[in-house]
CSV table of C-alpha atoms in Angstrom, one decimal:
chain,number,residue,atom,x,y,z
A,1304,MET,CA,184.5,111.4,250.5
A,1305,LYS,CA,181.4,110.0,252.2
A,1306,ARG,CA,181.0,110.5,255.9
A,1307,HIS,CA,181.7,107.9,258.5
A,1308,HIS,CA,179.0,106.6,260.7
A,1309,ARG,CA,179.1,108.1,264.2
A,1310,THR,CA,178.6,105.8,267.1
A,1311,GLY,CA,178.3,106.7,270.8
A,1312,ALA,CA,182.0,106.0,271.2
A,1313,SER,CA,183.2,108.1,268.2
A,1314,ALA,CA,180.8,111.0,267.8
A,1315,ARG,CA,182.0,113.8,265.5
A,1316,PRO,CA,180.4,117.1,264.6
A,1317,LEU,CA,178.1,116.9,261.6
A,1318,GLY,CA,179.5,119.1,258.9
A,1319,LEU,CA,181.1,121.5,261.3
A,1320,SER,CA,184.6,122.9,261.3
A,1321,ALA,CA,187.4,121.9,263.8
A,1322,ALA,CA,186.4,124.8,266.0
A,1323,VAL,CA,186.1,123.9,269.7
A,1324,LEU,CA,182.5,123.0,270.6
A,1325,ALA,CA,181.2,125.9,272.5
A,1326,ALA,CA,179.4,125.2,275.8
A,1327,ALA,CA,175.6,125.3,275.7
A,1328,ALA,CA,173.9,127.3,278.4
A,1329,ALA,CA,173.4,125.3,281.6
A,1330,ALA,CA,169.9,126.8,281.9
A,1331,PHE,CA,167.2,127.8,279.5
A,1332,THR,CA,168.3,130.5,277.1
A,1333,TYR,CA,166.0,132.7,275.0
A,1334,THR,CA,166.6,135.4,272.4
A,1335,ALA,CA,164.1,137.2,270.3
A,1336,ALA,CA,164.2,139.9,267.7
A,1337,PRO,CA,162.3,143.1,268.5
A,1338,GLY,CA,159.3,144.2,266.6
A,1339,ALA,CA,157.9,140.7,265.9
A,1340,ALA,CA,154.4,141.1,264.4
A,1341,ALA,CA,151.6,138.7,263.7
A,1342,PRO,CA,151.7,137.1,260.3
A,1343,SER,CA,150.0,139.2,257.6
A,1344,GLY,CA,148.9,136.4,255.3
A,1345,ALA,CA,147.7,133.7,257.7
A,1346,THR,CA,144.2,132.6,256.8
A,1347,GLY,CA,143.6,129.8,259.3
A,1348,GLN,CA,139.9,129.3,258.5
A,1349,SER,CA,140.0,125.6,259.4
A,1350,ALA,CA,143.4,125.7,261.2
A,1351,SER,CA,142.1,125.1,264.7
A,1352,PRO,CA,142.3,122.1,267.0
A,1353,SER,CA,140.8,119.1,265.3
A,1354,SER,CA,137.9,117.6,267.2
A,1355,GLY,CA,137.9,114.7,264.8
A,1356,GLY,CA,141.4,113.5,265.5
A,1357,THR,CA,144.2,113.1,262.9
A,1358,ARG,CA,145.0,110.7,260.1
A,1359,THR,CA,148.2,109.6,258.4
A,1360,VAL,CA,149.0,108.7,254.8
A,1361,ARG,CA,152.2,108.4,252.8
A,1362,TYR,CA,153.5,108.8,249.3
A,1363,ASP,CA,156.5,107.3,247.5
A,1364,LEU,CA,157.2,108.3,243.9
A,1365,GLY,CA,160.4,106.1,243.8
A,1366,ALA,CA,163.9,106.0,245.0
A,1367,ARG,CA,165.2,107.6,241.9
A,1368,ALA,CA,162.4,110.2,241.3
A,1369,TRP,CA,164.6,113.2,242.1
A,1370,HIS,CA,168.3,113.8,241.6
A,1371,VAL,CA,170.8,115.8,243.6
A,1372,PRO,CA,171.3,119.0,241.5
A,1373,GLN,CA,175.0,119.3,241.9
A,1374,THR,CA,175.9,115.6,241.0
A,1375,GLY,CA,172.9,113.9,239.5
A,1376,GLU,CA,173.0,111.2,242.1
A,1377,PRO,CA,169.5,109.7,242.7
A,1378,GLY,CA,167.2,110.6,245.6
A,1379,GLU,CA,163.6,109.7,246.6
A,1380,LEU,CA,160.5,111.7,246.5
A,1381,ALA,CA,158.6,110.3,249.5
A,1382,GLY,CA,156.8,111.6,252.5
A,1383,VAL,CA,154.5,110.8,255.4
A,1384,VAL,CA,151.6,113.1,255.9
A,1385,HIS,CA,149.7,113.9,259.1
A,1386,TYR,CA,146.6,115.9,258.8
A,1387,PRO,CA,143.3,116.7,260.5
A,1388,ALA,CA,140.7,113.9,260.0
A,1389,ASP,CA,138.2,116.6,259.1
A,1390,LEU,CA,139.7,119.1,256.7
A,1391,GLY,CA,136.5,121.3,256.8
A,1392,THR,CA,135.9,123.9,254.2
A,1393,GLY,CA,138.9,126.2,254.6
A,1394,ARG,CA,142.6,125.9,254.0
A,1395,HIS,CA,145.2,124.6,256.4
A,1396,PRO,CA,148.9,125.8,256.7
A,1397,LEU,CA,151.4,123.3,255.4
A,1398,ILE,CA,154.5,122.4,257.4
A,1399,VAL,CA,157.3,120.5,255.6
A,1400,MET,CA,159.8,118.6,257.9
A,1401,LEU,CA,163.2,117.2,256.7
A,1402,HIS,CA,165.6,114.9,258.5
A,1403,GLY,CA,169.4,115.2,258.5
A,1404,LEU,CA,172.4,112.9,258.1
A,1405,HIS,CA,172.0,109.3,259.2
A,1406,ASP,CA,172.3,105.7,257.9
A,1407,THR,CA,170.1,105.1,254.9
A,1408,CYS,CA,169.7,101.3,254.9
A,1409,ALA,CA,168.5,99.2,257.8
A,1410,ASP,CA,171.0,96.4,257.3
A,1411,ARG,CA,171.5,94.7,260.7
A,1412,LYS,CA,174.2,92.4,259.5
A,1413,ALA,CA,176.2,95.3,258.1
A,1414,GLU,CA,175.6,97.2,261.4
A,1415,ALA,CA,177.2,94.3,263.3
A,1416,GLU,CA,180.1,94.1,260.9
A,1417,ARG,CA,180.7,97.8,261.3
A,1418,ALA,CA,180.6,97.6,265.1
A,1419,ALA,CA,183.1,94.7,265.0
A,1420,ALA,CA,185.4,96.6,262.6
A,1421,GLU,CA,185.4,99.7,264.7
A,1422,ARG,CA,186.2,97.6,267.8
A,1423,ASP,CA,189.0,95.9,266.0
A,1424,GLY,CA,190.3,99.0,264.3
A,1425,ASP,CA,189.9,97.4,260.9
A,1426,ASP,CA,189.4,100.4,258.6
A,1427,ALA,CA,188.8,98.5,255.4
A,1428,ALA,CA,186.1,96.3,257.0
A,1429,TYR,CA,184.6,99.4,258.6
A,1430,GLU,CA,184.3,101.2,255.2
A,1431,ALA,CA,182.9,98.1,253.5
A,1432,ALA,CA,180.1,97.8,256.1
A,1433,ASN,CA,179.5,101.5,256.2
A,1434,ALA,CA,179.0,101.5,252.4
A,1435,LYS,CA,176.2,99.0,252.8
A,1436,LEU,CA,174.5,101.1,255.5
A,1437,SER,CA,174.9,104.4,253.5
A,1438,ALA,CA,173.9,103.2,250.0
A,1439,TRP,CA,171.0,104.5,247.9
A,1440,PRO,CA,168.9,102.8,246.7
A,1441,CYS,CA,169.4,100.1,249.3
A,1442,ALA,CA,170.3,96.6,248.2
A,1443,PRO,CA,167.4,94.3,247.2
A,1444,GLY,CA,165.8,92.9,250.3
A,1445,THR,CA,167.2,95.6,252.6
A,1446,PRO,CA,164.6,98.1,253.8
A,1447,ALA,CA,165.3,101.8,253.7
A,1448,LEU,CA,165.8,103.3,257.1
A,1449,PRO,CA,162.7,105.5,257.7
A,1450,SER,CA,164.2,108.6,259.2
A,1451,SER,CA,161.3,110.6,258.0
A,1452,ARG,CA,159.0,108.7,260.4
A,1453,GLY,CA,161.1,110.0,263.3
A,1454,TYR,CA,159.0,113.1,263.7
A,1455,ASP,CA,155.6,111.4,263.8
A,1456,TYR,CA,155.1,112.5,267.4
A,1457,LEU,CA,155.5,116.1,266.2
A,1458,GLY,CA,153.5,115.7,263.1
A,1459,ARG,CA,150.5,114.2,264.9
A,1460,GLU,CA,150.5,117.0,267.5
A,1461,LEU,CA,150.7,119.7,264.8
A,1462,ALA,CA,148.0,118.1,262.8
A,1463,ALA,CA,145.7,118.1,265.9
A,1464,ARG,CA,146.2,121.8,265.9
A,1465,GLY,CA,145.0,122.2,262.4
A,1466,PHE,CA,148.1,121.9,260.2
A,1467,VAL,CA,148.8,119.6,257.3
A,1468,VAL,CA,152.3,118.2,258.0
A,1469,VAL,CA,154.6,116.3,255.6
A,1470,SER,CA,157.9,114.7,256.7
A,1471,VAL,CA,160.0,113.9,253.7
A,1472,GLY,CA,162.8,111.5,253.1
A,1473,ALA,CA,166.4,112.5,252.3
A,1474,ASN,CA,168.2,109.2,252.2
A,1475,GLY,CA,169.4,109.9,248.7
A,1476,ILE,CA,171.1,113.1,249.8
A,1477,ASN,CA,172.6,111.2,252.8
A,1478,ALA,CA,174.1,108.6,250.5
A,1479,SER,CA,175.4,111.2,248.0
A,1480,SER,CA,178.8,112.9,247.8
A,1481,VAL,CA,177.6,116.5,248.5
A,1482,THR,CA,179.0,118.2,251.6
A,1483,GLY,CA,179.0,121.6,253.3
A,1484,ASP,CA,177.1,124.3,251.6
A,1485,ASP,CA,176.3,122.1,248.6
A,1486,ASN,CA,174.6,119.7,251.0
A,1487,ALA,CA,172.4,122.5,252.4
A,1488,ALA,CA,171.6,123.7,248.9
A,1489,ALA,CA,170.6,120.2,247.9
A,1490,ARG,CA,168.3,119.8,250.9
A,1491,ALA,CA,166.7,123.2,250.1
A,1492,ASP,CA,166.1,122.0,246.5
A,1493,LEU,CA,164.4,118.9,247.8
A,1494,ILE,CA,162.1,120.9,250.0
A,1495,ASN,CA,161.2,123.1,247.1
A,1496,ARG,CA,160.5,120.1,245.0
A,1497,HIS,CA,158.0,118.8,247.5
A,1498,LEU,CA,156.4,122.3,247.8
A,1499,ARG,CA,155.9,122.4,244.1
A,1500,MET,CA,154.1,119.1,244.1
A,1501,TRP,CA,151.9,120.3,247.0
A,1502,GLN,CA,151.1,123.5,245.2
A,1503,GLN,CA,150.0,121.6,242.1
A,1504,LEU,CA,147.8,119.3,244.3
A,1505,SER,CA,146.3,122.1,246.4
A,1506,SER,CA,145.6,124.5,243.5
A,1507,ARG,CA,144.3,122.1,240.9
A,1508,GLY,CA,143.9,118.6,242.5
A,1509,LYS,CA,146.4,117.4,240.0
A,1510,GLY,CA,150.1,116.8,239.5
A,1511,GLU,CA,152.5,114.1,240.7
A,1512,LEU,CA,150.8,113.6,244.1
A,1513,ALA,CA,147.3,113.1,242.7
A,1514,GLY,CA,146.2,109.5,243.5
A,1515,LYS,CA,149.5,108.6,245.1
A,1516,PHE,CA,148.5,108.5,248.8
A,1517,THR,CA,148.6,105.1,250.6
A,1518,ASP,CA,147.9,103.7,254.0
A,1519,PRO,CA,151.3,103.6,255.9
A,1520,ALA,CA,150.4,100.2,257.5
A,1521,THR,CA,148.8,98.3,254.7
A,1522,GLY,CA,149.9,100.1,251.5
A,1523,ALA,CA,146.3,100.3,250.3
A,1524,ALA,CA,145.4,103.3,248.3
A,1525,ARG,CA,143.8,106.2,250.2
A,1526,HIS,CA,141.9,109.1,248.7
A,1527,VAL,CA,142.3,112.4,250.6
A,1528,GLY,CA,140.7,115.6,249.5
A,1529,PHE,CA,143.7,117.9,249.9
A,1530,ALA,CA,142.8,119.9,246.9
A,1531,HIS,CA,141.8,123.5,247.9
A,1532,HIS,CA,142.4,122.6,251.6
A,1533,VAL,CA,146.1,123.4,251.9
A,1534,ASP,CA,147.2,127.0,252.2
A,1535,MET,CA,150.4,127.2,250.1
A,1536,GLY,CA,150.7,130.9,250.9
A,1537,ASN,CA,151.2,130.0,254.6
A,1538,VAL,CA,153.9,127.4,254.8
A,1539,GLY,CA,156.3,126.4,257.5
A,1540,VAL,CA,159.6,124.5,257.1
A,1541,MET,CA,161.5,122.6,259.7
A,1542,GLY,CA,164.9,120.9,259.4
A,1543,HIS,CA,166.8,118.8,261.9
A,1544,SER,CA,170.6,118.4,262.0
A,1545,ARG,CA,172.0,119.0,258.5
A,1546,ALA,CA,168.5,119.7,257.3
A,1547,GLY,CA,168.5,122.5,259.8
A,1548,ALA,CA,171.1,124.2,257.6
A,1549,GLY,CA,169.0,123.1,254.5
A,1550,ALA,CA,165.9,124.8,255.9
A,1551,THR,CA,167.8,128.0,256.7
A,1552,TRP,CA,169.3,128.0,253.2
A,1553,GLN,CA,165.8,127.4,251.7
A,1554,ALA,CA,164.3,130.3,253.6
A,1555,ALA,CA,167.2,132.7,253.2
A,1556,ASP,CA,166.5,136.1,251.7
A,1557,LYS,CA,168.9,135.3,248.8
A,1558,HIS,CA,166.9,132.1,247.8
A,1559,ARG,CA,163.3,133.3,248.1
A,1560,GLY,CA,163.2,133.5,244.3
A,1561,ARG,CA,163.6,129.7,244.1
A,1562,TRP,CA,160.3,129.1,246.0
A,1563,PRO,CA,157.7,127.5,243.7
A,1564,LYS,CA,155.2,130.0,242.3
A,1565,GLY,CA,152.3,130.4,244.7
A,1566,VAL,CA,154.3,129.3,247.7
A,1567,ASP,CA,155.1,131.6,250.6
A,1568,VAL,CA,157.2,130.4,253.5
A,1569,LYS,CA,156.1,132.2,256.6
A,1570,ALA,CA,158.1,130.4,259.4
A,1571,VAL,CA,161.3,128.3,259.4
A,1572,ALA,CA,162.7,126.2,262.3
A,1573,ALA,CA,166.2,124.7,262.6
A,1574,VAL,CA,166.5,121.9,265.2
A,1575,ALA,CA,170.0,121.1,266.3
A,1576,PRO,CA,171.2,122.6,263.0
A,1577,ALA,CA,174.6,121.5,261.6
A,1578,TYR,CA,175.8,124.5,259.6
A,1579,ASN,CA,179.0,124.8,257.5
A,1580,VAL,CA,180.6,127.3,260.0
A,1581,MET,CA,183.5,127.9,257.6
A,1582,THR,CA,181.2,129.3,254.9
A,1583,GLU,CA,182.6,132.4,253.2
A,1584,ASP,CA,179.2,133.8,252.2
A,1585,MET,CA,176.7,134.2,255.0
A,1586,THR,CA,174.1,135.7,252.6
A,1587,ASN,CA,173.3,132.1,251.7
A,1588,TYR,CA,171.8,131.7,255.2
A,1589,THR,CA,170.7,135.2,256.1
A,1590,ILE,CA,167.0,135.4,257.0
A,1591,THR,CA,165.6,138.9,257.7
A,1592,ARG,CA,162.1,138.6,256.2
A,1593,THR,CA,160.9,135.3,257.7
A,1594,PRO,CA,160.3,134.3,261.4
A,1595,PHE,CA,163.0,131.9,262.4
A,1596,VAL,CA,163.7,129.7,265.5
A,1597,ALA,CA,166.7,127.6,266.4
A,1598,LEU,CA,166.9,124.9,269.1
A,1599,ARG,CA,169.9,123.0,270.5
A,1600,GLY,CA,170.4,120.7,273.5
A,1601,SER,CA,173.2,121.2,276.1
A,1602,CYS,CA,174.1,117.5,275.7
A,1603,ASP,CA,174.3,117.5,271.9
A,1604,GLY,CA,177.3,115.3,271.1
A,1605,GLN,CA,177.2,116.0,267.3
A,1606,VAL,CA,176.5,119.7,266.8
A,1607,GLY,CA,178.4,122.3,268.9
A,1608,GLY,CA,177.1,125.4,270.6
A,1609,GLU,CA,178.1,127.5,267.5
A,1610,ALA,CA,174.9,126.2,265.9
A,1611,LEU,CA,173.0,128.8,267.9
A,1612,SER,CA,175.5,131.6,267.3
A,1613,PHE,CA,175.5,130.8,263.6
A,1614,ALA,CA,171.7,131.0,263.6
A,1615,ALA,CA,171.9,134.3,265.4
A,1616,ASP,CA,174.3,135.6,262.7
A,1617,ALA,CA,171.9,134.4,260.0
A,1618,ALA,CA,169.1,136.2,261.7
A,1619,ARG,CA,171.0,139.5,262.2
A,1620,GLY,CA,168.6,142.3,261.2
A,1621,ASN,CA,165.5,140.0,261.3
A,1622,ARG,CA,162.6,142.0,262.7
A,1623,SER,CA,160.0,139.4,261.7
A,1624,GLY,CA,160.7,137.3,264.8
A,1625,PHE,CA,163.9,135.4,265.8
A,1626,HIS,CA,163.9,132.9,268.7
A,1627,ARG,CA,166.6,130.6,269.9
A,1628,PHE,CA,166.5,128.1,272.7
A,1629,ALA,CA,169.2,126.1,274.5
A,1630,ILE,CA,167.5,123.1,276.1
A,1631,PRO,CA,169.2,121.7,279.2
A,1632,GLY,CA,169.8,117.9,279.0
A,1633,ALA,CA,168.8,117.4,275.4
A,1634,ASN,CA,171.0,115.6,273.0
A,1635,HIS,CA,171.0,115.4,269.2
A,1636,ASN,CA,169.3,112.1,268.3
A,1637,TYR,CA,166.3,112.0,270.6
A,1638,PHE,CA,164.6,114.6,268.4
A,1639,ASN,CA,164.2,111.8,265.9
A,1640,THR,CA,162.6,108.6,267.3
A,1641,GLN,CA,164.3,106.4,264.6
A,1642,TRP,CA,167.7,107.6,265.7
A,1643,SER,CA,167.0,106.9,269.4
A,1644,PRO,CA,167.9,103.8,271.3
A,1645,ARG,CA,164.3,102.9,272.3
A,1646,SER,CA,163.4,102.4,268.7
A,1647,ARG,CA,166.0,99.5,268.4
A,1648,GLN,CA,166.5,100.8,264.9
A,1649,VAL,CA,169.7,100.2,263.0
A,1650,GLY,CA,172.2,103.1,263.7
A,1651,ALA,CA,170.3,104.3,266.8
A,1652,PHE,CA,172.3,105.6,269.7
A,1653,ASP,CA,172.5,108.2,272.5
A,1654,ASP,CA,175.0,110.8,271.5
A,1655,ALA,CA,175.1,112.7,274.8
A,1656,MET,CA,178.4,112.5,276.7
A,1657,PRO,CA,178.0,110.9,280.2
A,1658,VAL,CA,179.7,112.6,283.1
A,1659,LYS,CA,181.9,110.2,285.2
A,1660,GLY,CA,180.7,110.0,288.8
A,1661,HIS,CA,177.4,111.7,287.9
A,1662,PRO,CA,174.9,109.0,286.8
A,1663,GLY,CA,172.0,110.4,284.8
A,1664,GLN,CA,173.9,113.6,283.9
A,1665,CYS,CA,175.4,114.5,280.6
A,1666,THR,CA,177.3,117.2,278.7
A,1667,ASP,CA,178.4,117.9,275.1
A,1668,ARG,CA,182.1,117.8,275.5
A,1669,GLU,CA,185.0,116.8,277.9
A,1670,GLY,CA,185.0,119.1,280.9
A,1671,GLY,CA,181.6,120.6,280.1
A,1672,ALA,CA,179.1,121.5,282.8
A,1673,PRO,CA,176.9,118.5,283.7
A,1674,THR,CA,173.2,118.6,283.3
A,1675,ARG,CA,170.5,116.0,284.1
A,1676,GLN,CA,169.8,114.3,280.8
A,1677,LEU,CA,166.3,114.4,279.5
A,1678,THR,CA,164.5,111.1,278.7
A,1679,GLU,CA,163.4,110.5,275.1
A,1680,PRO,CA,159.7,111.5,275.9
A,1681,ARG,CA,160.7,114.6,277.8
A,1682,GLN,CA,163.0,115.9,275.1
A,1683,ARG,CA,160.3,115.4,272.5
A,1684,ARG,CA,157.8,117.2,274.7
A,1685,ALA,CA,160.2,120.2,274.8
A,1686,ALA,CA,160.5,120.1,271.0
A,1687,THR,CA,156.7,119.8,270.6
A,1688,THR,CA,156.2,122.7,273.0
A,1689,TYR,CA,158.5,125.2,271.4
A,1690,LEU,CA,158.0,124.2,267.8
A,1691,GLY,CA,154.2,124.0,268.3
A,1692,ALA,CA,154.2,127.5,269.9
A,1693,PHE,CA,156.4,128.9,267.1
A,1694,PHE,CA,154.3,127.6,264.2
A,1695,ARG,CA,151.0,128.5,265.9
A,1696,ARG,CA,152.3,132.0,266.5
A,1697,TYR,CA,153.6,132.7,263.0
A,1698,LEU,CA,151.3,130.6,260.8
A,1699,LEU,CA,148.0,131.1,262.7
A,1700,GLY,CA,148.7,134.4,264.4
A,1701,ASP,CA,148.1,132.9,267.8
A,1702,THR,CA,149.5,135.5,270.1
A,1703,GLY,CA,148.7,133.3,273.1
A,1704,GLN,CA,152.0,131.6,272.3
A,1705,ASP,CA,154.1,134.7,272.9
A,1706,GLN,CA,154.8,133.9,276.6
A,1707,VAL,CA,156.1,130.5,275.6
A,1708,LEU,CA,158.3,132.0,272.9
A,1709,ALA,CA,159.5,134.6,275.4
A,1710,GLY,CA,160.5,132.0,278.0
A,1711,ALA,CA,158.0,133.3,280.4
A,1712,ARG,CA,155.8,130.2,280.4
C-alpha cells in the first residue's frame, strides 16, 4: 500500500516501527569510533577551495530510464551537478546525494483537495488527491516536484571546497510500492546506477552522460570536461530520510560487491535517516570498513531518536571513523529546501512539534523536552558545517576538521 502524505497535523514516522519515539538529546551529542585514520586513497590534487567559484548543470535521461529492481516500476535518471568552475588538471572526489520520501508531483489543485479531504475526514477524496501527488511519471502539464534541488545549498558549498557533487532524483521510488528494506535496497541500486554512469564518463569521456548536461535555468546544452577530472576511487554518498537508510545499505560491508567496477566509496552520511527498525538482518546495514556519520534533530517530527541508535548498531565495530550528532532545535524537513515552508512548494511544511506556552520552542513528541527551534538557514548551516567537515576529513584527508567532528569546535 502506498504511503499517506504527512502534514504538520498528522505526521507519522517514515518507515519506522510502532516503537515509542525516543527523546533526542537536549544538547549537542557526539560519538566517534576510536582509531579513525586519514583516508588511504584520497588524491585531492585539485580538490581545494575553488578561487573561480562554482557552476551548476543538470542531466535528465527520462522519467522511465531506470526501473525499481524489485517491481519493475519506472524511475528517473536525473541529477543536478555542482562543481568547481575551474576543474584544473587533477581529479575531484565525487559526492552523490539522494533525497527521501516526499510528494512527487507539484499539483497545487490536488494539494488543496487533499487538505480539504483531511480536514473533512473524507478518506476516499484524500486517497484520490494523494494519488495525483504521488504519481510517477506526473500527469501531462504537472511538473515533477524537484526534491533533488533541495540540497543546492550544500552542493554549492561542497563544490567550493573542491568536490563534484550530484544530487539525484528518486521520485520514481517514492511513487513505487516498495517499502522497508526493499525501499532501502532500491535506493542503493539507484545510487550505484548513477555511480556507474559517472565512472564511464570520468574514465572514458563516454557513456550515457556524455553530451547530456544542460543549463538548469535555460535548458541549453552545456559542455563540461568532467572526463578524467572526477576521482571515482574517492566517492562520498549522502542520503536524507529514507535515503539515509538507502545510503547505509549501499555502503554496508555486505553490499560492497555491488559497487560499479572502479568505484570506491570512502565516506557515507545519513541525515535524519529513516531505517526499518524491525529488520531481522542487521548485516544489510552494517558498516565497519567505511567512515560513517549520522545526524538527527531534536525536533524531528518524522524520524525518532532510534535513528541514531540504529546507526550506532550499524557502525558497531567500525574503526574507520563513526560520528553521530543530535542537533538541538532541528526538524526533519528543513534539511531540504523544497520540503520547507519558505519555498512555498507543494507539500512543504514544518514537521517540528510546537510546545504549548513556549513560543519558538519545539520537540519531537508529546511531553518531550522543549528546545528553541532553529530557523531554516541556521539548520542548514549546521548541516553544512558537520557534513562539510566529515567529507573534507575522509575524502581529502583534512585533519583540520577533527575538532569539528569531535564536538570541540
